[in-house]
JSON list of C-alpha atoms in Angstrom, two decimals:
[
{"chain": "A", "resi": 1, "resn": "UNK", "atom": "CA", "xyz": [-75.92, -205.95, 38.19]},
{"chain": "A", "resi": 2, "resn": "UNK", "atom": "CA", "xyz": [-77.21, -203.04, 36.10]},
{"chain": "A", "resi": 3, "resn": "UNK", "atom": "CA", "xyz": [-79.58, -202.00, 38.90]},
{"chain": "A", "resi": 4, "resn": "UNK", "atom": "CA", "xyz": [-76.64, -201.87, 41.29]},
{"chain": "A", "resi": 5, "resn": "UNK", "atom": "CA", "xyz": [-74.62, -199.68, 38.91]},
{"chain": "A", "resi": 6, "resn": "UNK", "atom": "CA", "xyz": [-77.61, -197.37, 38.39]},
{"chain": "A", "resi": 7, "resn": "UNK", "atom": "CA", "xyz": [-78.09, -197.14, 42.14]},
{"chain": "A", "resi": 8, "resn": "UNK", "atom": "CA", "xyz": [-74.44, -196.16, 42.62]},
{"chain": "A", "resi": 9, "resn": "UNK", "atom": "CA", "xyz": [-74.73, -193.61, 39.81]},
{"chain": "A", "resi": 10, "resn": "UNK", "atom": "CA", "xyz": [-77.76, -192.02, 41.45]},
{"chain": "A", "resi": 11, "resn": "UNK", "atom": "CA", "xyz": [-75.82, -191.58, 44.69]},
{"chain": "A", "resi": 12, "resn": "UNK", "atom": "CA", "xyz": [-72.75, -190.12, 42.99]},
{"chain": "A", "resi": 13, "resn": "UNK", "atom": "CA", "xyz": [-72.89, -186.30, 43.09]},
{"chain": "A", "resi": 14, "resn": "UNK", "atom": "CA", "xyz": [-72.62, -184.72, 39.66]},
{"chain": "A", "resi": 15, "resn": "UNK", "atom": "CA", "xyz": [-69.99, -182.42, 41.12]},
{"chain": "A", "resi": 16, "resn": "UNK", "atom": "CA", "xyz": [-67.60, -185.35, 41.23]},
{"chain": "A", "resi": 17, "resn": "UNK", "atom": "CA", "xyz": [-67.87, -185.69, 37.45]},
{"chain": "A", "resi": 18, "resn": "UNK", "atom": "CA", "xyz": [-67.26, -181.96, 36.95]},
{"chain": "A", "resi": 19, "resn": "UNK", "atom": "CA", "xyz": [-64.15, -182.05, 39.14]},
{"chain": "A", "resi": 20, "resn": "UNK", "atom": "CA", "xyz": [-62.83, -185.27, 37.57]},
{"chain": "A", "resi": 21, "resn": "UNK", "atom": "CA", "xyz": [-63.35, -183.85, 34.09]},
{"chain": "A", "resi": 22, "resn": "UNK", "atom": "CA", "xyz": [-61.34, -180.74, 35.02]},
{"chain": "A", "resi": 23, "resn": "UNK", "atom": "CA", "xyz": [-58.37, -182.70, 36.39]},
{"chain": "A", "resi": 24, "resn": "UNK", "atom": "CA", "xyz": [-56.70, -183.27, 32.97]},
{"chain": "A", "resi": 25, "resn": "UNK", "atom": "CA", "xyz": [-56.66, -179.52, 32.35]},
{"chain": "A", "resi": 26, "resn": "UNK", "atom": "CA", "xyz": [-55.03, -178.87, 35.74]},
{"chain": "A", "resi": 27, "resn": "UNK", "atom": "CA", "xyz": [-52.46, -181.55, 34.98]},
{"chain": "A", "resi": 28, "resn": "UNK", "atom": "CA", "xyz": [-51.71, -180.00, 31.58]},
{"chain": "A", "resi": 29, "resn": "UNK", "atom": "CA", "xyz": [-51.19, -176.55, 33.10]},
{"chain": "A", "resi": 30, "resn": "UNK", "atom": "CA", "xyz": [-48.88, -178.04, 35.73]},
{"chain": "A", "resi": 31, "resn": "UNK", "atom": "CA", "xyz": [-46.95, -180.04, 33.12]},
{"chain": "A", "resi": 32, "resn": "UNK", "atom": "CA", "xyz": [-46.53, -176.95, 30.95]},
{"chain": "A", "resi": 33, "resn": "UNK", "atom": "CA", "xyz": [-45.37, -174.85, 33.91]},
{"chain": "A", "resi": 34, "resn": "UNK", "atom": "CA", "xyz": [-42.78, -177.47, 34.89]},
{"chain": "A", "resi": 35, "resn": "UNK", "atom": "CA", "xyz": [-41.49, -178.14, 31.35]},
{"chain": "A", "resi": 36, "resn": "UNK", "atom": "CA", "xyz": [-42.77, -181.72, 31.19]},
{"chain": "A", "resi": 37, "resn": "UNK", "atom": "CA", "xyz": [-44.37, -181.60, 27.74]},
{"chain": "A", "resi": 38, "resn": "UNK", "atom": "CA", "xyz": [-41.41, -182.52, 25.58]},
{"chain": "A", "resi": 39, "resn": "UNK", "atom": "CA", "xyz": [-39.62, -180.69, 22.80]},
{"chain": "A", "resi": 40, "resn": "UNK", "atom": "CA", "xyz": [-42.76, -179.06, 21.36]},
{"chain": "A", "resi": 41, "resn": "UNK", "atom": "CA", "xyz": [-45.01, -178.19, 24.32]},
{"chain": "A", "resi": 42, "resn": "UNK", "atom": "CA", "xyz": [-47.41, -176.07, 22.26]},
{"chain": "A", "resi": 43, "resn": "UNK", "atom": "CA", "xyz": [-48.23, -178.96, 19.92]},
{"chain": "A", "resi": 44, "resn": "UNK", "atom": "CA", "xyz": [-48.62, -181.26, 22.91]},
{"chain": "A", "resi": 45, "resn": "UNK", "atom": "CA", "xyz": [-51.04, -178.81, 24.55]},
{"chain": "A", "resi": 46, "resn": "UNK", "atom": "CA", "xyz": [-53.06, -178.49, 21.34]},
{"chain": "A", "resi": 47, "resn": "UNK", "atom": "CA", "xyz": [-53.22, -182.24, 20.81]},
{"chain": "A", "resi": 48, "resn": "UNK", "atom": "CA", "xyz": [-54.13, -183.14, 24.37]},
{"chain": "A", "resi": 49, "resn": "UNK", "atom": "CA", "xyz": [-56.85, -180.50, 24.63]},
{"chain": "A", "resi": 50, "resn": "UNK", "atom": "CA", "xyz": [-58.36, -181.60, 21.34]},
{"chain": "A", "resi": 51, "resn": "UNK", "atom": "CA", "xyz": [-58.27, -185.28, 22.26]},
{"chain": "A", "resi": 52, "resn": "UNK", "atom": "CA", "xyz": [-59.86, -184.73, 25.67]},
{"chain": "A", "resi": 53, "resn": "UNK", "atom": "CA", "xyz": [-62.56, -182.60, 24.08]},
{"chain": "A", "resi": 54, "resn": "UNK", "atom": "CA", "xyz": [-63.33, -185.32, 21.55]},
{"chain": "A", "resi": 55, "resn": "UNK", "atom": "CA", "xyz": [-63.33, -187.99, 24.24]},
{"chain": "A", "resi": 56, "resn": "UNK", "atom": "CA", "xyz": [-65.78, -186.10, 26.44]},
{"chain": "A", "resi": 57, "resn": "UNK", "atom": "CA", "xyz": [-67.99, -185.38, 23.43]},
{"chain": "A", "resi": 58, "resn": "UNK", "atom": "CA", "xyz": [-68.12, -189.05, 22.44]},
{"chain": "A", "resi": 59, "resn": "UNK", "atom": "CA", "xyz": [-68.77, -190.02, 26.07]},
{"chain": "A", "resi": 60, "resn": "UNK", "atom": "CA", "xyz": [-71.74, -187.63, 26.19]},
{"chain": "A", "resi": 61, "resn": "UNK", "atom": "CA", "xyz": [-73.13, -189.11, 22.97]},
{"chain": "A", "resi": 62, "resn": "UNK", "atom": "CA", "xyz": [-72.89, -192.62, 24.41]},
{"chain": "A", "resi": 63, "resn": "UNK", "atom": "CA", "xyz": [-75.36, -191.81, 27.19]},
{"chain": "A", "resi": 64, "resn": "UNK", "atom": "CA", "xyz": [-78.48, -192.41, 25.06]},
{"chain": "A", "resi": 65, "resn": "UNK", "atom": "CA", "xyz": [-77.36, -195.76, 23.56]},
{"chain": "A", "resi": 66, "resn": "UNK", "atom": "CA", "xyz": [-76.29, -196.93, 27.02]},
{"chain": "A", "resi": 67, "resn": "UNK", "atom": "CA", "xyz": [-79.80, -196.26, 28.32]},
{"chain": "A", "resi": 68, "resn": "UNK", "atom": "CA", "xyz": [-81.02, -198.86, 25.82]},
{"chain": "A", "resi": 69, "resn": "UNK", "atom": "CA", "xyz": [-78.88, -201.43, 27.64]},
{"chain": "A", "resi": 70, "resn": "UNK", "atom": "CA", "xyz": [-80.39, -200.42, 31.01]},
{"chain": "A", "resi": 71, "resn": "UNK", "atom": "CA", "xyz": [-77.48, -198.23, 32.15]},
{"chain": "A", "resi": 72, "resn": "UNK", "atom": "CA", "xyz": [-78.84, -194.80, 33.07]},
{"chain": "A", "resi": 73, "resn": "UNK", "atom": "CA", "xyz": [-76.15, -192.11, 33.29]},
{"chain": "A", "resi": 74, "resn": "UNK", "atom": "CA", "xyz": [-78.34, -189.32, 31.95]},
{"chain": "A", "resi": 75, "resn": "UNK", "atom": "CA", "xyz": [-77.67, -187.01, 34.91]},
{"chain": "A", "resi": 76, "resn": "UNK", "atom": "CA", "xyz": [-74.00, -186.83, 33.93]},
{"chain": "A", "resi": 77, "resn": "UNK", "atom": "CA", "xyz": [-74.55, -185.95, 30.26]},
{"chain": "A", "resi": 78, "resn": "UNK", "atom": "CA", "xyz": [-74.58, -182.19, 30.85]},
{"chain": "A", "resi": 79, "resn": "UNK", "atom": "CA", "xyz": [-71.22, -182.24, 32.64]},
{"chain": "A", "resi": 80, "resn": "UNK", "atom": "CA", "xyz": [-69.67, -184.35, 29.89]},
{"chain": "A", "resi": 81, "resn": "UNK", "atom": "CA", "xyz": [-71.04, -182.14, 27.14]},
{"chain": "A", "resi": 82, "resn": "UNK", "atom": "CA", "xyz": [-70.04, -178.85, 28.75]},
{"chain": "A", "resi": 83, "resn": "UNK", "atom": "CA", "xyz": [-66.55, -180.12, 29.52]},
{"chain": "A", "resi": 84, "resn": "UNK", "atom": "CA", "xyz": [-66.26, -181.33, 25.91]},
{"chain": "A", "resi": 85, "resn": "UNK", "atom": "CA", "xyz": [-66.99, -177.76, 24.80]},
{"chain": "A", "resi": 86, "resn": "UNK", "atom": "CA", "xyz": [-64.50, -176.38, 27.34]},
{"chain": "A", "resi": 87, "resn": "UNK", "atom": "CA", "xyz": [-61.64, -178.56, 26.08]},
{"chain": "A", "resi": 88, "resn": "UNK", "atom": "CA", "xyz": [-62.45, -177.97, 22.41]},
{"chain": "A", "resi": 89, "resn": "UNK", "atom": "CA", "xyz": [-62.61, -174.21, 23.00]},
{"chain": "A", "resi": 90, "resn": "UNK", "atom": "CA", "xyz": [-59.26, -174.38, 24.84]},
{"chain": "A", "resi": 91, "resn": "UNK", "atom": "CA", "xyz": [-57.85, -176.41, 21.92]},
{"chain": "A", "resi": 92, "resn": "UNK", "atom": "CA", "xyz": [-58.91, -173.62, 19.54]},
{"chain": "A", "resi": 93, "resn": "UNK", "atom": "CA", "xyz": [-57.48, -170.90, 21.80]},
{"chain": "A", "resi": 94, "resn": "UNK", "atom": "CA", "xyz": [-54.19, -172.80, 22.14]},
{"chain": "A", "resi": 95, "resn": "UNK", "atom": "CA", "xyz": [-53.89, -172.81, 18.35]},
{"chain": "A", "resi": 96, "resn": "UNK", "atom": "CA", "xyz": [-54.83, -169.13, 17.94]},
{"chain": "A", "resi": 97, "resn": "UNK", "atom": "CA", "xyz": [-52.80, -167.75, 20.87]},
{"chain": "A", "resi": 98, "resn": "UNK", "atom": "CA", "xyz": [-49.93, -170.14, 21.59]},
{"chain": "A", "resi": 99, "resn": "UNK", "atom": "CA", "xyz": [-49.31, -171.58, 18.12]},
{"chain": "A", "resi": 100, "resn": "UNK", "atom": "CA", "xyz": [-50.24, -168.71, 15.79]},
{"chain": "A", "resi": 101, "resn": "UNK", "atom": "CA", "xyz": [-49.51, -165.87, 18.24]},
{"chain": "A", "resi": 102, "resn": "UNK", "atom": "CA", "xyz": [-52.69, -164.01, 17.20]},
{"chain": "A", "resi": 103, "resn": "UNK", "atom": "CA", "xyz": [-51.15, -163.39, 13.75]},
{"chain": "A", "resi": 104, "resn": "UNK", "atom": "CA", "xyz": [-54.46, -163.16, 11.90]},
{"chain": "A", "resi": 105, "resn": "UNK", "atom": "CA", "xyz": [-52.93, -163.03, 8.43]},
{"chain": "A", "resi": 106, "resn": "UNK", "atom": "CA", "xyz": [-51.19, -166.36, 9.06]},
{"chain": "A", "resi": 107, "resn": "UNK", "atom": "CA", "xyz": [-54.35, -167.80, 10.61]},
{"chain": "A", "resi": 108, "resn": "UNK", "atom": "CA", "xyz": [-56.29, -166.92, 7.45]},
{"chain": "A", "resi": 109, "resn": "UNK", "atom": "CA", "xyz": [-53.58, -168.47, 5.28]},
{"chain": "A", "resi": 110, "resn": "UNK", "atom": "CA", "xyz": [-53.73, -171.64, 7.41]},
{"chain": "A", "resi": 111, "resn": "UNK", "atom": "CA", "xyz": [-57.49, -171.81, 6.91]},
{"chain": "A", "resi": 112, "resn": "UNK", "atom": "CA", "xyz": [-56.93, -171.68, 3.16]},
{"chain": "A", "resi": 113, "resn": "UNK", "atom": "CA", "xyz": [-54.07, -174.19, 3.09]},
{"chain": "A", "resi": 114, "resn": "UNK", "atom": "CA", "xyz": [-55.41, -176.68, 5.66]},
{"chain": "A", "resi": 115, "resn": "UNK", "atom": "CA", "xyz": [-59.10, -177.59, 5.23]},
{"chain": "A", "resi": 116, "resn": "UNK", "atom": "CA", "xyz": [-59.01, -179.73, 8.36]},
{"chain": "A", "resi": 117, "resn": "UNK", "atom": "CA", "xyz": [-58.80, -176.52, 10.41]},
{"chain": "A", "resi": 118, "resn": "UNK", "atom": "CA", "xyz": [-62.12, -175.40, 8.91]},
{"chain": "A", "resi": 119, "resn": "UNK", "atom": "CA", "xyz": [-63.64, -178.74, 9.93]},
{"chain": "A", "resi": 120, "resn": "UNK", "atom": "CA", "xyz": [-62.42, -178.20, 13.47]},
{"chain": "A", "resi": 121, "resn": "UNK", "atom": "CA", "xyz": [-63.95, -174.75, 13.53]},
{"chain": "A", "resi": 122, "resn": "UNK", "atom": "CA", "xyz": [-67.25, -176.14, 12.26]},
{"chain": "A", "resi": 123, "resn": "UNK", "atom": "CA", "xyz": [-67.22, -178.55, 15.19]},
{"chain": "A", "resi": 124, "resn": "UNK", "atom": "CA", "xyz": [-66.52, -175.74, 17.66]},
{"chain": "A", "resi": 125, "resn": "UNK", "atom": "CA", "xyz": [-69.21, -173.48, 16.20]},
{"chain": "A", "resi": 126, "resn": "UNK", "atom": "CA", "xyz": [-71.73, -176.33, 16.36]},
{"chain": "A", "resi": 127, "resn": "UNK", "atom": "CA", "xyz": [-71.03, -176.71, 20.07]},
{"chain": "A", "resi": 128, "resn": "UNK", "atom": "CA", "xyz": [-71.49, -173.05, 21.02]},
{"chain": "A", "resi": 129, "resn": "UNK", "atom": "CA", "xyz": [-75.32, -173.13, 20.98]},
{"chain": "A", "resi": 130, "resn": "UNK", "atom": "CA", "xyz": [-75.19, -176.42, 22.89]},
{"chain": "A", "resi": 131, "resn": "UNK", "atom": "CA", "xyz": [-73.09, -174.89, 25.65]},
{"chain": "A", "resi": 132, "resn": "UNK", "atom": "CA", "xyz": [-75.27, -171.75, 25.76]},
{"chain": "A", "resi": 133, "resn": "UNK", "atom": "CA", "xyz": [-78.47, -173.83, 26.11]},
{"chain": "A", "resi": 134, "resn": "UNK", "atom": "CA", "xyz": [-77.11, -176.36, 28.60]},
{"chain": "A", "resi": 135, "resn": "UNK", "atom": "CA", "xyz": [-78.93, -174.86, 31.58]},
{"chain": "A", "resi": 136, "resn": "UNK", "atom": "CA", "xyz": [-82.32, -175.83, 33.00]},
{"chain": "A", "resi": 137, "resn": "UNK", "atom": "CA", "xyz": [-83.57, -172.31, 32.24]},
{"chain": "A", "resi": 138, "resn": "UNK", "atom": "CA", "xyz": [-82.66, -172.73, 28.56]},
{"chain": "A", "resi": 139, "resn": "UNK", "atom": "CA", "xyz": [-84.49, -176.06, 28.41]},
{"chain": "A", "resi": 140, "resn": "UNK", "atom": "CA", "xyz": [-87.61, -174.46, 29.86]},
{"chain": "A", "resi": 141, "resn": "UNK", "atom": "CA", "xyz": [-87.36, -171.51, 27.50]},
{"chain": "A", "resi": 142, "resn": "UNK", "atom": "CA", "xyz": [-86.90, -173.64, 24.37]},
{"chain": "A", "resi": 143, "resn": "UNK", "atom": "CA", "xyz": [-89.16, -176.48, 25.40]},
{"chain": "A", "resi": 144, "resn": "UNK", "atom": "CA", "xyz": [-87.93, -180.10, 25.55]},
{"chain": "A", "resi": 145, "resn": "UNK", "atom": "CA", "xyz": [-88.73, -180.93, 21.90]},
{"chain": "A", "resi": 146, "resn": "UNK", "atom": "CA", "xyz": [-86.92, -177.88, 20.44]},
{"chain": "A", "resi": 147, "resn": "UNK", "atom": "CA", "xyz": [-84.05, -178.35, 22.89]},
{"chain": "A", "resi": 148, "resn": "UNK", "atom": "CA", "xyz": [-83.57, -181.97, 21.77]},
{"chain": "A", "resi": 149, "resn": "UNK", "atom": "CA", "xyz": [-83.62, -180.96, 18.10]},
{"chain": "A", "resi": 150, "resn": "UNK", "atom": "CA", "xyz": [-81.04, -178.25, 18.72]},
{"chain": "A", "resi": 151, "resn": "UNK", "atom": "CA", "xyz": [-78.79, -180.63, 20.58]},
{"chain": "A", "resi": 152, "resn": "UNK", "atom": "CA", "xyz": [-78.51, -182.90, 17.57]},
{"chain": "A", "resi": 153, "resn": "UNK", "atom": "CA", "xyz": [-75.76, -180.45, 16.64]},
{"chain": "A", "resi": 154, "resn": "UNK", "atom": "CA", "xyz": [-73.61, -182.58, 18.95]},
{"chain": "A", "resi": 155, "resn": "UNK", "atom": "CA", "xyz": [-73.48, -185.16, 16.16]},
{"chain": "A", "resi": 156, "resn": "UNK", "atom": "CA", "xyz": [-72.38, -182.50, 13.68]},
{"chain": "A", "resi": 157, "resn": "UNK", "atom": "CA", "xyz": [-69.63, -181.51, 16.10]},
{"chain": "A", "resi": 158, "resn": "UNK", "atom": "CA", "xyz": [-68.55, -185.12, 16.58]},
{"chain": "A", "resi": 159, "resn": "UNK", "atom": "CA", "xyz": [-68.36, -185.83, 12.83]},
{"chain": "A", "resi": 160, "resn": "UNK", "atom": "CA", "xyz": [-66.50, -182.57, 12.18]},
{"chain": "A", "resi": 161, "resn": "UNK", "atom": "CA", "xyz": [-64.13, -183.19, 15.09]},
{"chain": "A", "resi": 162, "resn": "UNK", "atom": "CA", "xyz": [-63.22, -186.72, 14.10]},
{"chain": "A", "resi": 163, "resn": "UNK", "atom": "CA", "xyz": [-62.81, -185.69, 10.45]},
{"chain": "A", "resi": 164, "resn": "UNK", "atom": "CA", "xyz": [-60.51, -182.89, 11.63]},
{"chain": "A", "resi": 165, "resn": "UNK", "atom": "CA", "xyz": [-58.42, -185.42, 13.57]},
{"chain": "A", "resi": 166, "resn": "UNK", "atom": "CA", "xyz": [-58.28, -188.02, 10.77]},
{"chain": "A", "resi": 167, "resn": "UNK", "atom": "CA", "xyz": [-57.14, -185.47, 8.17]},
{"chain": "A", "resi": 168, "resn": "UNK", "atom": "CA", "xyz": [-54.74, -183.75, 10.59]},
{"chain": "A", "resi": 169, "resn": "UNK", "atom": "CA", "xyz": [-52.76, -186.94, 11.26]},
{"chain": "A", "resi": 170, "resn": "UNK", "atom": "CA", "xyz": [-50.79, -187.88, 8.16]},
{"chain": "A", "resi": 171, "resn": "UNK", "atom": "CA", "xyz": [-51.13, -191.43, 6.88]},
{"chain": "A", "resi": 172, "resn": "UNK", "atom": "CA", "xyz": [-53.67, -193.81, 8.37]},
{"chain": "A", "resi": 173, "resn": "UNK", "atom": "CA", "xyz": [-52.67, -194.42, 12.00]},
{"chain": "A", "resi": 174, "resn": "UNK", "atom": "CA", "xyz": [-55.05, -196.41, 14.16]},
{"chain": "A", "resi": 175, "resn": "UNK", "atom": "CA", "xyz": [-55.96, -193.83, 16.82]},
{"chain": "A", "resi": 176, "resn": "UNK", "atom": "CA", "xyz": [-57.94, -191.30, 14.73]},
{"chain": "A", "resi": 177, "resn": "UNK", "atom": "CA", "xyz": [-59.69, -194.15, 12.92]},
{"chain": "A", "resi": 178, "resn": "UNK", "atom": "CA", "xyz": [-60.81, -195.55, 16.28]},
{"chain": "A", "resi": 179, "resn": "UNK", "atom": "CA", "xyz": [-62.37, -192.19, 17.15]},
{"chain": "A", "resi": 180, "resn": "UNK", "atom": "CA", "xyz": [-64.09, -192.08, 13.77]},
{"chain": "A", "resi": 181, "resn": "UNK", "atom": "CA", "xyz": [-65.33, -195.63, 14.28]},
{"chain": "A", "resi": 182, "resn": "UNK", "atom": "CA", "xyz": [-66.70, -194.74, 17.73]},
{"chain": "A", "resi": 183, "resn": "UNK", "atom": "CA", "xyz": [-68.62, -191.77, 16.35]},
{"chain": "A", "resi": 184, "resn": "UNK", "atom": "CA", "xyz": [-69.92, -193.87, 13.46]},
{"chain": "A", "resi": 185, "resn": "UNK", "atom": "CA", "xyz": [-71.11, -196.56, 15.88]},
{"chain": "A", "resi": 186, "resn": "UNK", "atom": "CA", "xyz": [-72.90, -194.02, 18.09]},
{"chain": "A", "resi": 187, "resn": "UNK", "atom": "CA", "xyz": [-74.61, -192.48, 15.05]},
{"chain": "A", "resi": 188, "resn": "UNK", "atom": "CA", "xyz": [-75.69, -195.89, 13.82]},
{"chain": "A", "resi": 189, "resn": "UNK", "atom": "CA", "xyz": [-77.09, -196.81, 17.23]},
{"chain": "A", "resi": 190, "resn": "UNK", "atom": "CA", "xyz": [-78.88, -193.47, 17.36]},
{"chain": "A", "resi": 191, "resn": "UNK", "atom": "CA", "xyz": [-80.59, -194.18, 14.04]},
{"chain": "A", "resi": 192, "resn": "UNK", "atom": "CA", "xyz": [-81.60, -197.66, 15.15]},
{"chain": "A", "resi": 193, "resn": "UNK", "atom": "CA", "xyz": [-82.96, -196.66, 18.57]},
{"chain": "A", "resi": 194, "resn": "UNK", "atom": "CA", "xyz": [-86.74, -196.47, 18.93]},
{"chain": "A", "resi": 195, "resn": "UNK", "atom": "CA", "xyz": [-88.03, -192.89, 19.21]},
{"chain": "A", "resi": 196, "resn": "UNK", "atom": "CA", "xyz": [-88.97, -193.42, 22.89]},
{"chain": "A", "resi": 197, "resn": "UNK", "atom": "CA", "xyz": [-85.36, -194.24, 23.78]},
{"chain": "A", "resi": 198, "resn": "UNK", "atom": "CA", "xyz": [-83.90, -191.12, 22.18]},
{"chain": "A", "resi": 199, "resn": "UNK", "atom": "CA", "xyz": [-84.00, -188.88, 25.21]}
]
């Protein structure tokens, strides 16, 4: 069964994953343009962009543990990781431009009053070098070993992002805790994987 899935994955063009990953953003733009985002469209845009970014980031981190089970989706990891960065960057821009209106004094006050925003920015900053070095040329320039060490920042981004979400949502609703649990499980699996499986 796993061999059949891997065979199908090898035949699936990576472009399909890129296009599929971009569809939610197109939908969100269309929904915003046609007033389908409810009473507070800006908050909806922020939330959806952030959630999709976190989902793609977690999906990219699951690739290595899945290889341990025999499922090889490694060729799709770059698309998932880059699209995670895209959505998280759009989430940040939606907050700065649409929510705060580029009012930098208020943005600085928000950073002081709401520590979860700083956590979100830590996650975004951790992903910038990952996005910049996501090309084959960057891998050759850095060398595989240094490239892999650098890309451990993805775990920093995931922890910061889930912490941002958990603190942002008041109380203890289930959804952010599920994201935190997923990141914790991936980190635990990463620590338990033999070195040879940590590609």
